[in-house]
mmCIF file of C-alpha atoms in Angstrom:
data_model
loop_
_atom_site.group_PDB
_atom_site.id
_atom_site.type_symbol
_atom_site.label_atom_id
_atom_site.label_comp_id
_atom_site.label_asym_id
_atom_site.label_seq_id
_atom_site.Cartn_x
_atom_site.Cartn_y
_atom_site.Cartn_z
ATOM 1 C CA UNK A 1 232.399 178.386 0.205
ATOM 2 C CA UNK A 2 229.333 180.617 0.660
ATOM 3 C CA UNK A 3 225.976 179.636 -0.816
ATOM 4 C CA UNK A 4 225.798 181.470 -4.179
ATOM 5 C CA UNK A 5 222.920 183.742 -5.148
ATOM 6 C CA UNK A 6 220.962 182.307 -8.092
ATOM 7 C CA UNK A 7 218.023 183.317 -10.252
ATOM 8 C CA UNK A 8 215.154 180.853 -10.612
ATOM 9 C CA UNK A 9 212.708 181.303 -13.477
ATOM 10 C CA UNK A 10 209.323 179.607 -13.370
ATOM 11 C CA UNK A 11 207.372 179.615 -16.633
ATOM 12 C CA UNK A 12 203.565 179.583 -16.633
ATOM 13 C CA UNK A 13 200.746 181.586 -18.175
ATOM 14 C CA UNK A 14 198.173 184.045 -16.970
ATOM 15 C CA UNK A 15 195.259 181.696 -17.646
ATOM 16 C CA UNK A 16 196.691 178.885 -15.470
ATOM 17 C CA UNK A 17 194.639 178.121 -12.372
ATOM 18 C CA UNK A 18 195.059 175.739 -9.459
ATOM 19 C CA UNK A 19 191.593 175.400 -8.009
ATOM 20 C CA UNK A 20 190.112 178.888 -8.032
ATOM 21 C CA UNK A 21 193.449 180.758 -7.794
ATOM 22 C CA UNK A 22 195.930 181.823 -10.428
ATOM 23 C CA UNK A 23 199.092 179.741 -10.393
ATOM 24 C CA UNK A 24 201.468 182.714 -10.454
ATOM 25 C CA UNK A 25 199.765 184.181 -7.377
ATOM 26 C CA UNK A 26 200.133 180.890 -5.500
ATOM 27 C CA UNK A 27 203.817 180.664 -6.447
ATOM 28 C CA UNK A 28 204.389 184.228 -5.233
ATOM 29 C CA UNK A 29 202.543 183.596 -1.976
ATOM 30 C CA UNK A 30 204.496 180.398 -1.309
ATOM 31 C CA UNK A 31 207.777 182.173 -2.049
ATOM 32 C CA UNK A 32 206.949 184.831 0.541
ATOM 33 C CA UNK A 33 206.009 182.117 3.016
ATOM 34 C CA UNK A 34 209.310 180.354 2.357
ATOM 35 C CA UNK A 35 211.165 183.574 3.099
ATOM 36 C CA UNK A 36 212.913 183.919 -0.250
ATOM 37 C CA UNK A 37 214.678 187.210 -0.888
ATOM 38 C CA UNK A 38 212.487 188.430 -3.750
ATOM 39 C CA UNK A 39 210.007 187.596 -6.493
ATOM 40 C CA UNK A 40 209.003 189.456 -9.644
ATOM 41 C CA UNK A 41 206.317 188.340 -12.101
ATOM 42 C CA UNK A 42 206.999 189.351 -15.713
ATOM 43 C CA UNK A 43 204.432 189.325 -18.526
ATOM 44 C CA UNK A 44 205.643 188.312 -21.977
ATOM 45 C CA UNK A 45 204.290 189.905 -25.138
ATOM 46 C CA UNK A 46 203.967 186.534 -26.827
ATOM 47 C CA UNK A 47 205.126 183.011 -26.089
ATOM 48 C CA UNK A 48 204.698 179.315 -26.805
ATOM 49 C CA UNK A 49 205.835 176.096 -25.223
ATOM 50 C CA UNK A 50 205.277 172.365 -25.541
ATOM 51 C CA UNK A 51 201.737 172.774 -26.953
ATOM 52 C CA UNK A 52 200.823 174.317 -30.306
ATOM 53 C CA UNK A 53 198.984 177.131 -28.498
ATOM 54 C CA UNK A 54 200.498 180.620 -28.771
ATOM 55 C CA UNK A 55 199.965 182.790 -25.700
ATOM 56 C CA UNK A 56 199.292 186.456 -26.385
ATOM 57 C CA UNK A 57 197.213 189.331 -25.116
ATOM 58 C CA UNK A 58 193.643 189.262 -26.385
ATOM 59 C CA UNK A 59 191.014 191.947 -26.183
ATOM 60 C CA UNK A 60 188.602 189.951 -24.026
ATOM 61 C CA UNK A 61 190.894 187.680 -21.994
ATOM 62 C CA UNK A 62 194.408 187.487 -20.693
ATOM 63 C CA UNK A 63 196.402 184.508 -21.905
ATOM 64 C CA UNK A 64 199.934 185.830 -21.864
ATOM 65 C CA UNK A 65 202.986 183.855 -20.912
ATOM 66 C CA UNK A 66 204.397 184.737 -17.503
ATOM 67 C CA UNK A 67 207.801 184.302 -15.944
ATOM 68 C CA UNK A 68 208.109 184.284 -12.177
ATOM 69 C CA UNK A 69 211.653 185.287 -11.243
ATOM 70 C CA UNK A 70 212.872 184.312 -7.780
ATOM 71 C CA UNK A 71 216.211 185.480 -6.389
ATOM 72 C CA UNK A 72 217.982 184.000 -3.376
ATOM 73 C CA UNK A 73 220.679 181.602 -2.268
ATOM 74 C CA UNK A 74 220.831 178.393 -4.274
ATOM 75 C CA UNK A 75 220.002 176.123 -1.332
ATOM 76 C CA UNK A 76 216.903 178.136 -0.461
ATOM 77 C CA UNK A 77 215.692 178.085 -4.096
ATOM 78 C CA UNK A 78 216.187 174.332 -4.383
ATOM 79 C CA UNK A 79 214.174 173.834 -1.195
ATOM 80 C CA UNK A 80 211.487 176.261 -2.398
ATOM 81 C CA UNK A 81 210.935 174.479 -5.728
ATOM 82 C CA UNK A 82 209.946 171.335 -3.820
ATOM 83 C CA UNK A 83 206.954 173.246 -2.387
ATOM 84 C CA UNK A 84 205.565 173.607 -5.917
ATOM 85 C CA UNK A 85 205.303 169.888 -6.723
ATOM 86 C CA UNK A 86 201.512 169.863 -6.322
ATOM 87 C CA UNK A 87 200.918 172.701 -8.806
ATOM 88 C CA UNK A 88 199.755 171.943 -12.321
ATOM 89 C CA UNK A 89 200.307 174.244 -15.287
ATOM 90 C CA UNK A 90 203.913 175.054 -14.491
ATOM 91 C CA UNK A 91 206.282 175.028 -17.395
ATOM 92 C CA UNK A 92 210.042 174.710 -17.141
ATOM 93 C CA UNK A 93 211.787 175.854 -13.976
ATOM 94 C CA UNK A 94 215.354 177.020 -14.511
ATOM 95 C CA UNK A 95 218.151 177.969 -12.144
ATOM 96 C CA UNK A 96 220.814 180.358 -13.355
ATOM 97 C CA UNK A 97 224.016 181.826 -12.018
ATOM 98 C CA UNK A 98 223.877 185.601 -11.671
ATOM 99 C CA UNK A 99 226.457 188.203 -10.823
ATOM 100 C CA UNK A 100 225.064 190.258 -7.958
ATOM 101 C CA UNK A 101 226.303 193.829 -8.028
ATOM 102 C CA UNK A 102 224.231 194.996 -5.074
ATOM 103 C CA UNK A 103 222.436 193.008 -2.393
ATOM 104 C CA UNK A 104 220.392 195.316 -0.160
ATOM 105 C CA UNK A 105 220.094 194.659 3.544
ATOM 106 C CA UNK A 106 216.591 193.561 4.601
ATOM 107 C CA UNK A 107 216.389 196.581 6.921
ATOM 108 C CA UNK A 108 216.904 199.146 4.140
ATOM 109 C CA UNK A 109 214.088 200.645 2.108
ATOM 110 C CA UNK A 110 212.781 198.421 -0.657
ATOM 111 C CA UNK A 111 212.845 199.410 -4.299
#
């Protein structure tokens, strides 16, 4: 049976840093280094998690919830998530089945 394509969602927020770098940027960079098929970072309008703090856009700072979506074969995503074990300020990481209607060839033009 072929390795199914899955969608991984990594929850964090815009104000999360690891050292002097934003966590979502590190996750994206590591995903590229791991050769995953694709990553998209989505900004939420408002969100909350395990703390009483509500994340939202403020006039002077950015503290919005972010979702990093990663799409690839399940085995590659499971291996990739292990590379994030040293990062703090990550929320839940989920893995979902998706129905892929189109899977572009790596040699075709990107969207």
